[in-house]
Every structure is written in C-alpha cells, then in structure tokens.
C-alpha atoms as a PDB file:
ATOM      1  CA  UNK A   1     126.051 104.517  80.099  1.00  0.00           C
ATOM      2  CA  UNK A   2     123.499 106.985  79.887  1.00  0.00           C
ATOM      3  CA  UNK A   3     124.970 108.381  76.480  1.00  0.00           C
ATOM      4  CA  UNK A   4     124.506 105.387  75.307  1.00  0.00           C
ATOM      5  CA  UNK A   5     121.215 104.309  75.946  1.00  0.00           C
ATOM      6  CA  UNK A   6     120.537 107.725  74.667  1.00  0.00           C
ATOM      7  CA  UNK A   7     122.099 106.871  70.988  1.00  0.00           C
ATOM      8  CA  UNK A   8     120.413 103.264  70.912  1.00  0.00           C
ATOM      9  CA  UNK A   9     117.016 104.740  71.976  1.00  0.00           C
ATOM     10  CA  UNK A  10     117.285 107.613  69.299  1.00  0.00           C
ATOM     11  CA  UNK A  11     118.385 104.573  66.890  1.00  0.00           C
ATOM     12  CA  UNK A  12     115.166 102.894  67.933  1.00  0.00           C
ATOM     13  CA  UNK A  13     112.918 105.621  68.139  1.00  0.00           C
ATOM     14  CA  UNK A  14     113.819 106.615  63.681  1.00  0.00           C
ATOM     15  CA  UNK A  15     113.795 102.982  62.985  1.00  0.00           C
ATOM     16  CA  UNK A  16     110.346 102.953  64.313  1.00  0.00           C
ATOM     17  CA  UNK A  17     109.652 106.181  62.555  1.00  0.00           C
ATOM     18  CA  UNK A  18     110.592 104.660  58.986  1.00  0.00           C
ATOM     19  CA  UNK A  19     109.235 101.980  59.522  1.00  0.00           C
ATOM     20  CA  UNK A  20     105.748 103.410  60.187  1.00  0.00           C
ATOM     21  CA  UNK A  21     103.878 103.605  57.399  1.00  0.00           C
ATOM     22  CA  UNK A  22     104.495  99.664  56.713  1.00  0.00           C
ATOM     23  CA  UNK A  23     103.248  99.555  60.104  1.00  0.00           C
ATOM     24  CA  UNK A  24      99.853 101.386  59.598  1.00  0.00           C
ATOM     25  CA  UNK A  25      99.429  99.419  56.778  1.00  0.00           C
ATOM     26  CA  UNK A  26      99.322  96.053  58.090  1.00  0.00           C
ATOM     27  CA  UNK A  27      97.474  97.059  61.440  1.00  0.00           C
ATOM     28  CA  UNK A  28      94.530  99.145  59.017  1.00  0.00           C
ATOM     29  CA  UNK A  29      91.902  99.349  59.621  1.00  0.00           C
ATOM     30  CA  UNK A  30      91.757  99.298  63.434  1.00  0.00           C
ATOM     31  CA  UNK A  31      88.778 100.745  64.068  1.00  0.00           C
ATOM     32  CA  UNK A  32      85.612 101.921  61.851  1.00  0.00           C
ATOM     33  CA  UNK A  33      85.670 103.888  58.712  1.00  0.00           C
ATOM     34  CA  UNK A  34      83.719 106.314  57.658  1.00  0.00           C
ATOM     35  CA  UNK A  35      82.550 107.179  54.247  1.00  0.00           C
ATOM     36  CA  UNK A  36      81.596 110.412  53.170  1.00  0.00           C
ATOM     37  CA  UNK A  37      79.262 111.011  50.467  1.00  0.00           C
ATOM     38  CA  UNK A  38      78.355 114.579  49.428  1.00  0.00           C
ATOM     39  CA  UNK A  39      74.729 114.445  48.556  1.00  0.00           C
ATOM     40  CA  UNK A  40      71.615 113.084  49.138  1.00  0.00           C
ATOM     41  CA  UNK A  41      70.805 109.252  49.902  1.00  0.00           C
ATOM     42  CA  UNK A  42      69.462 107.546  46.499  1.00  0.00           C
ATOM     43  CA  UNK A  43      71.546 108.929  43.895  1.00  0.00           C
ATOM     44  CA  UNK A  44      74.382 107.005  41.671  1.00  0.00           C
ATOM     45  CA  UNK A  45      77.170 108.049  44.065  1.00  0.00           C
ATOM     46  CA  UNK A  46      75.297 107.372  46.730  1.00  0.00           C
ATOM     47  CA  UNK A  47      74.746 103.751  45.734  1.00  0.00           C
ATOM     48  CA  UNK A  48      77.680 103.190  44.280  1.00  0.00           C
ATOM     49  CA  UNK A  49      79.389 104.172  48.025  1.00  0.00           C
ATOM     50  CA  UNK A  50      77.275 101.825  50.181  1.00  0.00           C
ATOM     51  CA  UNK A  51      77.884  99.086  47.615  1.00  0.00           C
ATOM     52  CA  UNK A  52      82.023  99.478  48.281  1.00  0.00           C
ATOM     53  CA  UNK A  53      81.473  99.978  51.962  1.00  0.00           C
ATOM     54  CA  UNK A  54      79.300  96.848  52.322  1.00  0.00           C
ATOM     55  CA  UNK A  55      82.283  94.949  50.961  1.00  0.00           C
ATOM     56  CA  UNK A  56      85.422  96.353  52.493  1.00  0.00           C
ATOM     57  CA  UNK A  57      83.692  95.740  55.576  1.00  0.00           C
ATOM     58  CA  UNK A  58      83.464  91.986  54.670  1.00  0.00           C
ATOM     59  CA  UNK A  59      87.103  92.262  53.531  1.00  0.00           C
ATOM     60  CA  UNK A  60      88.303  94.339  56.561  1.00  0.00           C
ATOM     61  CA  UNK A  61      86.226  92.670  59.520  1.00  0.00           C
ATOM     62  CA  UNK A  62      85.225  96.567  60.511  1.00  0.00           C
ATOM     63  CA  UNK A  63      82.179  98.600  59.901  1.00  0.00           C
ATOM     64  CA  UNK A  64      82.253 101.147  57.081  1.00  0.00           C
ATOM     65  CA  UNK A  65      79.888 103.112  57.196  1.00  0.00           C
ATOM     66  CA  UNK A  66      78.212 105.529  54.570  1.00  0.00           C
ATOM     67  CA  UNK A  67      77.654 109.521  55.753  1.00  0.00           C
ATOM     68  CA  UNK A  68      76.068 111.931  53.312  1.00  0.00           C
ATOM     69  CA  UNK A  69      76.700 115.183  53.990  1.00  0.00           C
ATOM     70  CA  UNK A  70      74.950 117.385  51.062  1.00  0.00           C
ATOM     71  CA  UNK A  71      74.984 120.513  50.409  1.00  0.00           C
ATOM     72  CA  UNK A  72      76.309 123.400  47.989  1.00  0.00           C
ATOM     73  CA  UNK A  73      76.973 120.589  45.469  1.00  0.00           C
ATOM     74  CA  UNK A  74      78.487 118.740  47.054  1.00  0.00           C
ATOM     75  CA  UNK A  75      81.356 120.930  48.427  1.00  0.00           C
ATOM     76  CA  UNK A  76      79.975 120.581  51.980  1.00  0.00           C
ATOM     77  CA  UNK A  77      81.027 117.023  52.179  1.00  0.00           C
ATOM     78  CA  UNK A  78      83.809 117.048  50.218  1.00  0.00           C
ATOM     79  CA  UNK A  79      85.368 120.438  52.511  1.00  0.00           C
ATOM     80  CA  UNK A  80      84.534 118.179  56.017  1.00  0.00           C
ATOM     81  CA  UNK A  81      87.165 115.180  54.773  1.00  0.00           C
ATOM     82  CA  UNK A  82      89.613 117.929  53.710  1.00  0.00           C
ATOM     83  CA  UNK A  83      89.837 119.301  56.815  1.00  0.00           C
ATOM     84  CA  UNK A  84      89.274 115.295  58.453  1.00  0.00           C
ATOM     85  CA  UNK A  85      92.395 114.256  60.057  1.00  0.00           C
ATOM     86  CA  UNK A  86      94.349 112.226  57.266  1.00  0.00           C
ATOM     87  CA  UNK A  87      94.696 108.243  58.721  1.00  0.00           C
ATOM     88  CA  UNK A  88      92.196 106.743  56.757  1.00  0.00           C
ATOM     89  CA  UNK A  89      89.284 106.329  58.977  1.00  0.00           C
ATOM     90  CA  UNK A  90      87.819 109.469  57.041  1.00  0.00           C
ATOM     91  CA  UNK A  91      87.186 109.381  53.307  1.00  0.00           C
ATOM     92  CA  UNK A  92      85.632 111.111  50.656  1.00  0.00           C
ATOM     93  CA  UNK A  93      83.410 109.593  47.669  1.00  0.00           C
ATOM     94  CA  UNK A  94      83.819 112.173  45.361  1.00  0.00           C
ATOM     95  CA  UNK A  95      82.716 112.600  41.904  1.00  0.00           C
ATOM     96  CA  UNK A  96      83.737 114.569  38.806  1.00  0.00           C
ATOM     97  CA  UNK A  97      81.706 117.309  40.177  1.00  0.00           C
ATOM     98  CA  UNK A  98      83.167 117.679  43.700  1.00  0.00           C
ATOM     99  CA  UNK A  99      86.989 116.415  41.881  1.00  0.00           C
ATOM    100  CA  UNK A 100      86.952 118.325  38.448  1.00  0.00           C
ATOM    101  CA  UNK A 101      84.079 120.595  38.296  1.00  0.00           C
ATOM    102  CA  UNK A 102      83.576 122.492  41.160  1.00  0.00           C
ATOM    103  CA  UNK A 103      86.731 124.343  41.622  1.00  0.00           C
ATOM    104  CA  UNK A 104      85.915 126.448  38.291  1.00  0.00           C
ATOM    105  CA  UNK A 105      82.629 126.937  39.058  1.00  0.00           C
ATOM    106  CA  UNK A 106      82.655 128.607  42.459  1.00  0.00           C
ATOM    107  CA  UNK A 107      85.712 130.526  42.553  1.00  0.00           C
ATOM    108  CA  UNK A 108      85.117 131.410  46.702  1.00  0.00           C
ATOM    109  CA  UNK A 109      86.510 127.833  47.431  1.00  0.00           C
ATOM    110  CA  UNK A 110      87.521 127.452  50.991  1.00  0.00           C
ATOM    111  CA  UNK A 111      89.455 124.332  50.684  1.00  0.00           C
ATOM    112  CA  UNK A 112      91.645 123.352  47.252  1.00  0.00           C
ATOM    113  CA  UNK A 113      90.415 120.366  45.793  1.00  0.00           C
ATOM    114  CA  UNK A 114      93.726 119.760  43.927  1.00  0.00           C
ATOM    115  CA  UNK A 115      95.654 119.788  47.340  1.00  0.00           C
ATOM    116  CA  UNK A 116      93.324 119.120  49.722  1.00  0.00           C
ATOM    117  CA  UNK A 117      92.933 115.187  48.734  1.00  0.00           C
ATOM    118  CA  UNK A 118      94.934 112.181  48.159  1.00  0.00           C
ATOM    119  CA  UNK A 119      93.363 110.035  44.952  1.00  0.00           C
ATOM    120  CA  UNK A 120      92.872 106.381  46.147  1.00  0.00           C
ATOM    121  CA  UNK A 121      90.594 104.922  43.621  1.00  0.00           C
ATOM    122  CA  UNK A 122      87.846 105.036  41.257  1.00  0.00           C
ATOM    123  CA  UNK A 123      85.055 102.973  41.906  1.00  0.00           C
ATOM    124  CA  UNK A 124      82.827 103.308  38.666  1.00  0.00           C
ATOM    125  CA  UNK A 125      82.510 105.628  35.220  1.00  0.00           C
ATOM    126  CA  UNK A 126      78.607 106.695  35.073  1.00  0.00           C
ATOM    127  CA  UNK A 127      78.142 107.778  31.262  1.00  0.00           C
ATOM    128  CA  UNK A 128      75.160 109.770  30.913  1.00  0.00           C
ATOM    129  CA  UNK A 129      72.117 108.819  28.456  1.00  0.00           C
ATOM    130  CA  UNK A 130      70.336 111.882  25.806  1.00  0.00           C
ATOM    131  CA  UNK A 131      67.074 111.800  26.400  1.00  0.00           C
ATOM    132  CA  UNK A 132      63.947 112.862  24.576  1.00  0.00           C
ATOM    133  CA  UNK A 133      60.131 112.344  25.294  1.00  0.00           C
ATOM    134  CA  UNK A 134      58.504 110.243  22.908  1.00  0.00           C
ATOM    135  CA  UNK A 135      56.408 112.456  21.370  1.00  0.00           C
ATOM    136  CA  UNK A 136      59.749 114.498  20.167  1.00  0.00           C
ATOM    137  CA  UNK A 137      60.241 113.852  16.627  1.00  0.00           C
ATOM    138  CA  UNK A 138      63.686 112.403  17.000  1.00  0.00           C
ATOM    139  CA  UNK A 139      65.429 109.319  16.227  1.00  0.00           C
ATOM    140  CA  UNK A 140      68.877 110.225  16.894  1.00  0.00           C
ATOM    141  CA  UNK A 141      71.193 113.002  17.576  1.00  0.00           C
ATOM    142  CA  UNK A 142      71.427 113.866  14.332  1.00  0.00           C
ATOM    143  CA  UNK A 143      67.959 114.579  13.991  1.00  0.00           C
ATOM    144  CA  UNK A 144      67.513 116.351  17.212  1.00  0.00           C
ATOM    145  CA  UNK A 145      70.459 118.978  15.668  1.00  0.00           C
ATOM    146  CA  UNK A 146      68.312 119.229  13.194  1.00  0.00           C
ATOM    147  CA  UNK A 147      65.447 120.470  15.297  1.00  0.00           C
ATOM    148  CA  UNK A 148      67.849 122.945  16.854  1.00  0.00           C
ATOM    149  CA  UNK A 149      69.351 124.120  13.858  1.00  0.00           C
ATOM    150  CA  UNK A 150      65.504 124.926  12.618  1.00  0.00           C
ATOM    151  CA  UNK A 151      64.989 126.638  15.574  1.00  0.00           C
ATOM    152  CA  UNK A 152      68.308 128.192  17.139  1.00  0.00           C
ATOM    153  CA  UNK A 153      67.549 128.533  20.830  1.00  0.00           C
ATOM    154  CA  UNK A 154      64.143 127.059  21.053  1.00  0.00           C
ATOM    155  CA  UNK A 155      64.952 123.134  21.994  1.00  0.00           C
ATOM    156  CA  UNK A 156      65.230 123.550  25.429  1.00  0.00           C
ATOM    157  CA  UNK A 157      67.126 120.326  27.936  1.00  0.00           C
ATOM    158  CA  UNK A 158      66.492 119.896  31.697  1.00  0.00           C
ATOM    159  CA  UNK A 159      69.300 119.340  34.052  1.00  0.00           C
ATOM    160  CA  UNK A 160      70.170 118.783  38.023  1.00  0.00           C
ATOM    161  CA  UNK A 161      71.193 122.586  37.751  1.00  0.00           C
ATOM    162  CA  UNK A 162      74.191 125.141  36.312  1.00  0.00           C
ATOM    163  CA  UNK A 163      77.231 123.574  36.001  1.00  0.00           C
ATOM    164  CA  UNK A 164      76.440 119.727  36.675  1.00  0.00           C
ATOM    165  CA  UNK A 165      77.200 116.948  34.622  1.00  0.00           C
ATOM    166  CA  UNK A 166      73.959 117.346  32.907  1.00  0.00           C
ATOM    167  CA  UNK A 167      74.387 120.890  32.114  1.00  0.00           C
ATOM    168  CA  UNK A 168      78.070 120.120  30.856  1.00  0.00           C
ATOM    169  CA  UNK A 169      77.369 117.409  28.720  1.00  0.00           C
ATOM    170  CA  UNK A 170      74.416 118.881  26.956  1.00  0.00           C
ATOM    171  CA  UNK A 171      76.842 121.992  26.087  1.00  0.00           C
ATOM    172  CA  UNK A 172      79.304 119.737  24.871  1.00  0.00           C
ATOM    173  CA  UNK A 173      76.871 118.564  22.778  1.00  0.00           C
ATOM    174  CA  UNK A 174      75.510 121.913  21.051  1.00  0.00           C
ATOM    175  CA  UNK A 175      79.254 122.630  20.878  1.00  0.00           C
ATOM    176  CA  UNK A 176      80.226 120.103  19.091  1.00  0.00           C
ATOM    177  CA  UNK A 177      77.323 120.114  16.929  1.00  0.00           C
ATOM    178  CA  UNK A 178      77.230 123.878  16.462  1.00  0.00           C
ATOM    179  CA  UNK A 179      73.823 124.585  17.424  1.00  0.00           C
ATOM    180  CA  UNK A 180      72.049 126.620  19.751  1.00  0.00           C
ATOM    181  CA  UNK A 181      69.767 124.927  22.691  1.00  0.00           C
ATOM    182  CA  UNK A 182      67.632 126.230  25.828  1.00  0.00           C
ATOM    183  CA  UNK A 183      68.920 125.237  29.341  1.00  0.00           C
ATOM    184  CA  UNK A 184      66.673 125.025  32.250  1.00  0.00           C
ATOM    185  CA  UNK A 185      68.230 124.085  35.208  1.00  0.00           C
ATOM    186  CA  UNK A 186      66.452 121.662  38.211  1.00  0.00           C
ATOM    187  CA  UNK A 187      67.425 121.369  42.148  1.00  0.00           C
ATOM    188  CA  UNK A 188      68.308 117.616  41.347  1.00  0.00           C
ATOM    189  CA  UNK A 189      68.497 115.289  38.523  1.00  0.00           C
ATOM    190  CA  UNK A 190      65.405 113.507  39.418  1.00  0.00           C
ATOM    191  CA  UNK A 191      62.946 116.636  38.892  1.00  0.00           C
ATOM    192  CA  UNK A 192      65.065 117.337  35.284  1.00  0.00           C
ATOM    193  CA  UNK A 193      63.982 113.302  34.235  1.00  0.00           C
ATOM    194  CA  UNK A 194      60.322 113.683  35.433  1.00  0.00           C
ATOM    195  CA  UNK A 195      59.614 117.197  33.282  1.00  0.00           C
ATOM    196  CA  UNK A 196      61.134 114.900  29.951  1.00  0.00           C
ATOM    197  CA  UNK A 197      58.593 112.381  31.225  1.00  0.00           C
ATOM    198  CA  UNK A 198      56.103 114.585  31.450  1.00  0.00           C
ATOM    199  CA  UNK A 199      57.152 116.538  28.376  1.00  0.00           C
ATOM    200  CA  UNK A 200      57.552 119.647  30.105  1.00  0.00           C
ATOM    201  CA  UNK A 201      61.266 120.012  28.368  1.00  0.00           C
ATOM    202  CA  UNK A 202      61.925 117.797  25.376  1.00  0.00           C
ATOM    203  CA  UNK A 203      65.209 116.751  26.207  1.00  0.00           C
ATOM    204  CA  UNK A 204      67.798 115.951  29.119  1.00  0.00           C
ATOM    205  CA  UNK A 205      71.103 114.135  29.691  1.00  0.00           C
ATOM    206  CA  UNK A 206      70.546 111.738  32.705  1.00  0.00           C
ATOM    207  CA  UNK A 207      72.781 108.554  33.776  1.00  0.00           C
ATOM    208  CA  UNK A 208      72.246 105.139  33.323  1.00  0.00           C
ATOM    209  CA  UNK A 209      71.394 104.977  36.720  1.00  0.00           C
ATOM    210  CA  UNK A 210      68.247 107.244  36.234  1.00  0.00           C
ATOM    211  CA  UNK A 211      66.976 106.406  33.316  1.00  0.00           C
ATOM    212  CA  UNK A 212      66.891 103.034  32.239  1.00  0.00           C
ATOM    213  CA  UNK A 213      63.850 101.621  33.739  1.00  0.00           C
ATOM    214  CA  UNK A 214      62.049 104.437  31.877  1.00  0.00           C
ATOM    215  CA  UNK A 215      63.723 104.181  28.779  1.00  0.00           C
ATOM    216  CA  UNK A 216      62.820 100.150  29.127  1.00  0.00           C
ATOM    217  CA  UNK A 217      59.327 101.402  29.748  1.00  0.00           C
ATOM    218  CA  UNK A 218      59.302 102.931  26.490  1.00  0.00           C
ATOM    219  CA  UNK A 219      58.442 106.236  28.554  1.00  0.00           C
ATOM    220  CA  UNK A 220      62.084 107.903  27.104  1.00  0.00           C
ATOM    221  CA  UNK A 221      64.065 107.409  24.262  1.00  0.00           C
ATOM    222  CA  UNK A 222      67.717 106.859  24.402  1.00  0.00           C
ATOM    223  CA  UNK A 223      69.364 108.636  21.043  1.00  0.00           C
ATOM    224  CA  UNK A 224      72.925 108.516  22.973  1.00  0.00           C
ATOM    225  CA  UNK A 225      75.330 107.734  25.206  1.00  0.00           C
ATOM    226  CA  UNK A 226      77.704 109.884  26.254  1.00  0.00           C
ATOM    227  CA  UNK A 227      81.253 107.881  26.815  1.00  0.00           C
ATOM    228  CA  UNK A 228      83.551 106.611  24.368  1.00  0.00           C
ATOM    229  CA  UNK A 229      81.673 103.196  24.694  1.00  0.00           C
ATOM    230  CA  UNK A 230      78.738 101.509  24.571  1.00  0.00           C
ATOM    231  CA  UNK A 231      76.830 101.322  27.785  1.00  0.00           C
ATOM    232  CA  UNK A 232      76.859  97.705  28.944  1.00  0.00           C
ATOM    233  CA  UNK A 233      73.644  98.443  30.162  1.00  0.00           C
ATOM    234  CA  UNK A 234      72.117  99.909  26.866  1.00  0.00           C
ATOM    235  CA  UNK A 235      74.220  97.772  24.331  1.00  0.00           C
ATOM    236  CA  UNK A 236      71.837  99.080  21.489  1.00  0.00           C
ATOM    237  CA  UNK A 237      72.406 102.687  21.942  1.00  0.00           C
ATOM    238  CA  UNK A 238      75.490 103.855  20.033  1.00  0.00           C
ATOM    239  CA  UNK A 239      77.539 106.549  22.009  1.00  0.00           C
ATOM    240  CA  UNK A 240      77.736 110.260  20.706  1.00  0.00           C
ATOM    241  CA  UNK A 241      80.392 109.776  18.818  1.00  0.00           C
ATOM    242  CA  UNK A 242      79.270 106.684  16.525  1.00  0.00           C
ATOM    243  CA  UNK A 243      76.061 108.370  16.195  1.00  0.00           C
ATOM    244  CA  UNK A 244      76.931 112.239  15.695  1.00  0.00           C
ATOM    245  CA  UNK A 245      80.100 113.840  17.298  1.00  0.00           C
ATOM    246  CA  UNK A 246      83.094 112.187  16.380  1.00  0.00           C
ATOM    247  CA  UNK A 247      85.373 112.765  19.568  1.00  0.00           C
ATOM    248  CA  UNK A 248      82.846 113.522  21.894  1.00  0.00           C
ATOM    249  CA  UNK A 249      83.220 112.062  25.457  1.00  0.00           C
ATOM    250  CA  UNK A 250      81.116 113.315  28.744  1.00  0.00           C
ATOM    251  CA  UNK A 251      81.029 110.950  31.466  1.00  0.00           C
ATOM    252  CA  UNK A 252      80.500 111.099  35.523  1.00  0.00           C
ATOM    253  CA  UNK A 253      82.458 109.400  37.828  1.00  0.00           C
ATOM    254  CA  UNK A 254      82.337 108.331  41.410  1.00  0.00           C
ATOM    255  CA  UNK A 255      85.657 107.506  43.077  1.00  0.00           C
ATOM    256  CA  UNK A 256      87.326 107.739  46.779  1.00  0.00           C
ATOM    257  CA  UNK A 257      89.580 110.065  47.976  1.00  0.00           C
ATOM    258  CA  UNK A 258      91.245 110.650  51.146  1.00  0.00           C
ATOM    259  CA  UNK A 259      92.609 114.007  53.292  1.00  0.00           C
ATOM    260  CA  UNK A 260      96.044 114.644  51.583  1.00  0.00           C
ATOM    261  CA  UNK A 261      98.568 113.954  54.435  1.00  0.00           C
ATOM    262  CA  UNK A 262      96.866 110.542  54.742  1.00  0.00           C
ATOM    263  CA  UNK A 263      99.940 107.988  54.693  1.00  0.00           C
ATOM    264  CA  UNK A 264     100.804 106.672  51.298  1.00  0.00           C
ATOM    265  CA  UNK A 265     100.815 103.077  52.811  1.00  0.00           C
ATOM    266  CA  UNK A 266      97.322 103.668  53.909  1.00  0.00           C
ATOM    267  CA  UNK A 267      96.086 105.036  50.312  1.00  0.00           C
ATOM    268  CA  UNK A 268      97.730 102.064  48.245  1.00  0.00           C
ATOM    269  CA  UNK A 269      96.224  99.417  50.829  1.00  0.00           C
ATOM    270  CA  UNK A 270      92.610 101.032  50.294  1.00  0.00           C
ATOM    271  CA  UNK A 271      93.619 101.523  46.731  1.00  0.00           C
ATOM    272  CA  UNK A 272      94.296  97.556  46.403  1.00  0.00           C
ATOM    273  CA  UNK A 273      91.294  96.059  47.945  1.00  0.00           C
ATOM    274  CA  UNK A 274      89.249  98.375  46.413  1.00  0.00           C
ATOM    275  CA  UNK A 275      90.916  96.875  42.964  1.00  0.00           C
ATOM    276  CA  UNK A 276      89.904  93.783  44.868  1.00  0.00           C
ATOM    277  CA  UNK A 277      86.238  94.114  44.851  1.00  0.00           C
ATOM    278  CA  UNK A 278      85.913  95.386  42.255  1.00  0.00           C
ATOM    279  CA  UNK A 279      86.932  92.719  40.196  1.00  0.00           C
ATOM    280  CA  UNK A 280      84.571  90.252  41.796  1.00  0.00           C
ATOM    281  CA  UNK A 281      81.714  89.188  39.419  1.00  0.00           C
ATOM    282  CA  UNK A 282      78.775  89.939  41.507  1.00  0.00           C
ATOM    283  CA  UNK A 283      80.013  93.327  42.743  1.00  0.00           C
ATOM    284  CA  UNK A 284      80.916  93.827  38.781  1.00  0.00           C
ATOM    285  CA  UNK A 285      77.157  92.594  38.159  1.00  0.00           C
ATOM    286  CA  UNK A 286      75.904  94.331  40.536  1.00  0.00           C
ATOM    287  CA  UNK A 287      77.355  98.092  39.381  1.00  0.00           C
ATOM    288  CA  UNK A 288      75.920  96.585  35.929  1.00  0.00           C
ATOM    289  CA  UNK A 289      72.758  96.593  37.285  1.00  0.00           C
ATOM    290  CA  UNK A 290      73.349 100.158  38.550  1.00  0.00           C
ATOM    291  CA  UNK A 291      73.966 101.659  34.900  1.00  0.00           C
ATOM    292  CA  UNK A 292      77.756 102.187  35.964  1.00  0.00           C
ATOM    293  CA  UNK A 293      81.028 100.316  34.518  1.00  0.00           C
ATOM    294  CA  UNK A 294      83.378  99.270  37.389  1.00  0.00           C
ATOM    295  CA  UNK A 295      86.910 101.479  37.039  1.00  0.00           C
ATOM    296  CA  UNK A 296      88.678 100.874  40.292  1.00  0.00           C
ATOM    297  CA  UNK A 297      92.858 101.757  39.271  1.00  0.00           C
ATOM    298  CA  UNK A 298      95.698 103.300  40.973  1.00  0.00           C
ATOM    299  CA  UNK A 299      95.832 107.035  42.553  1.00  0.00           C
ATOM    300  CA  UNK A 300      98.602 108.330  40.258  1.00  0.00           C
ATOM    301  CA  UNK A 301      95.462 106.846  37.169  1.00  0.00           C
ATOM    302  CA  UNK A 302      92.658 108.241  39.488  1.00  0.00           C
ATOM    303  CA  UNK A 303      95.019 111.265  39.584  1.00  0.00           C
ATOM    304  CA  UNK A 304      95.367 111.535  36.018  1.00  0.00           C
ATOM    305  CA  UNK A 305      91.509 111.308  35.249  1.00  0.00           C
ATOM    306  CA  UNK A 306      90.830 114.408  37.661  1.00  0.00           C
ATOM    307  CA  UNK A 307      93.052 116.035  35.739  1.00  0.00           C
ATOM    308  CA  UNK A 308      92.198 115.467  32.501  1.00  0.00           C
ATOM    309  CA  UNK A 309      88.763 116.087  33.073  1.00  0.00           C
ATOM    310  CA  UNK A 310      89.552 119.093  35.254  1.00  0.00           C
ATOM    311  CA  UNK A 311      91.056 120.672  32.104  1.00  0.00           C
ATOM    312  CA  UNK A 312      88.464 119.615  29.509  1.00  0.00           C
ATOM    313  CA  UNK A 313      85.411 121.185  31.666  1.00  0.00           C
ATOM    314  CA  UNK A 314      87.169 124.065  33.134  1.00  0.00           C
ATOM    315  CA  UNK A 315      87.534 125.068  29.255  1.00  0.00           C
ATOM    316  CA  UNK A 316      84.066 124.782  28.767  1.00  0.00           C
ATOM    317  CA  UNK A 317      83.135 126.235  31.783  1.00  0.00           C
ATOM    318  CA  UNK A 318      85.086 129.481  31.133  1.00  0.00           C
ATOM    319  CA  UNK A 319      84.290 129.670  27.363  1.00  0.00           C
ATOM    320  CA  UNK A 320      80.568 129.961  28.571  1.00  0.00           C
ATOM    321  CA  UNK A 321      80.994 132.092  31.457  1.00  0.00           C
ATOM    322  CA  UNK A 322      78.909 129.376  33.682  1.00  0.00           C
ATOM    323  CA  UNK A 323      79.568 130.447  37.402  1.00  0.00           C
ATOM    324  CA  UNK A 324      77.584 129.792  40.990  1.00  0.00           C
ATOM    325  CA  UNK A 325      79.297 132.398  42.771  1.00  0.00           C
END
C-alpha cells in the first residue's frame, strides 16, 4: 500500500511539474510587476515604459510599477534585472545600448547581456534625426558632406556620450560619406541638443522625441532621419539612404526583457499581451506622438534584432577603437 501511494504521489508530482509553465501562464500575474528603466525619468525609454506599463496594468488588473535605476549607460539597472528572480515579476525596459552596444564598449561587464536575458518584445523603434542649427549653410546631408570634406575633422557634432546611439549614428554617417568629423560628447542627449540650439555646435543626431518640437518651431533644421523608412512624425524629412548614403540604417529602439530563466510560458504571455496592447489605435497614436514607431514582435524576432545590431555596432566600435573601460 505504501509503495503504491509513493508511486501515485510521484506521478502526480511529475504531472504537476510538467504542467507548471502552463499553469503559471494562466495565473500570471498574481501580484504587482516591476519594470526597471535603466535611465533617468523623462527620456524616450522612460516614456515608452510608462505607456506600456499603464496599458498592461489595465489588461492584467495588477499594478505595473516603473522603477528608474540609472547609471553606467544603463548597465546598473540591466544588471539588477539580470540578477532578479526569473519569475516574470521583474522586467527590464532596455534599448539598443543596453542590449546590443554596451558589451562592445565595456570589456569588464559583470553580466553577459547575451545570456542574462530572455527577450520578450520590442515596444517601439526610435529613429534619430540629423539636425543642424539654422545658421549652418546646409539644407541636406550632401551639403553637410561637402562642408566636412572642405574642412576635414573641423565640423563638430554633439552626442550624449561616447558609444551612444547618437555617436554611432554620426560615425556611420561619416564612414558612409567618407569624411572626418569632430566628436563633442556631453553627459546626456538634452545638453547635446541644447548646444546645437545655441549654435555652440553645428550638428547632432537626436531622437524625434527630443527634437520634433524644436524642428517645428524652426529652431533646428532636420536634414534626414536615420531609419530605413521615413518617420510618421516627420514625413517630409527624407531617410539618409534616400538623401545621401544608400543602405544607411541606424535606429534606436526600446523593448522588454525578462531574466534568462523566466518560464517560456510567462515570456510568451507577456509578449502576446504587449503585441495586443501595441496594436490598439490609442497606443499607436501616443507612441507616434513621441516620435516612436510601434514595433511589437515575438521573442524570437526581438532576439534577431538584438543580434543584428550587435554585429553592426560591434564592428563599428572595433573599427573606431571606441572603449569606455
């Protein structure tokens, strides 16, 4: 009798374990979820995170809390999530920097972005815009190429720091155009844009989110967007590929990731719910208002984006010998 009971119990336990992820999927989330943004409040990553958190909270009937953990180009917040319990209750809202760029810039990272996370879904793509002060005698990227060719290494551009998406977009432009530019790094995108507004620096590459108001007010001139298609927020501005450099494509993006060992059923549920939310007309409208293009996708598709950008930017970083440690 005892032996029969033990066998029955073992079979039941095995069955419960096998069904665990599916049951976890059905119950999830049973308590508040935290989304860690590894940057300060107010930027594009933070704005996108707060929008998706608000919508998921409505859908799930649970609080979705956005927690900012800035520092070290996003590495501090990313590491906190990498070391969190893999139960779906602590998620990372990362971007192209934290997932595809930083591992090439920082040789001494205490975690491996390739193995520490399970990609869930993109939230949005954020193309950059090539911007100049209105006093600069350039109406197109080809005009800027001509200016830079006439003064090698003298035409400056501002960025949010070495290795940032702004920096790499500018270096891809310089490489594609065959010109040399002067890099002027700042501590953040805001100050970088501010000094172009003040004509201390002639040019920058900034997100539509950061720059569209200044463009519409005539305080900055937009020469091209860096994505492979025009931005819905600036439909009159050509892509860099259209205007000057065929094949040019350099965008930022934001997306949600979970700790690596999170059950696949939970990852798939979050991803599916995010895609549903991102298809809602009001959510699309709000993201487009931020200068972002909604881009929900599957975990496998998101991983492919991360890998493609890692190869693209990793090569550029190696070729330019860019390092931050």
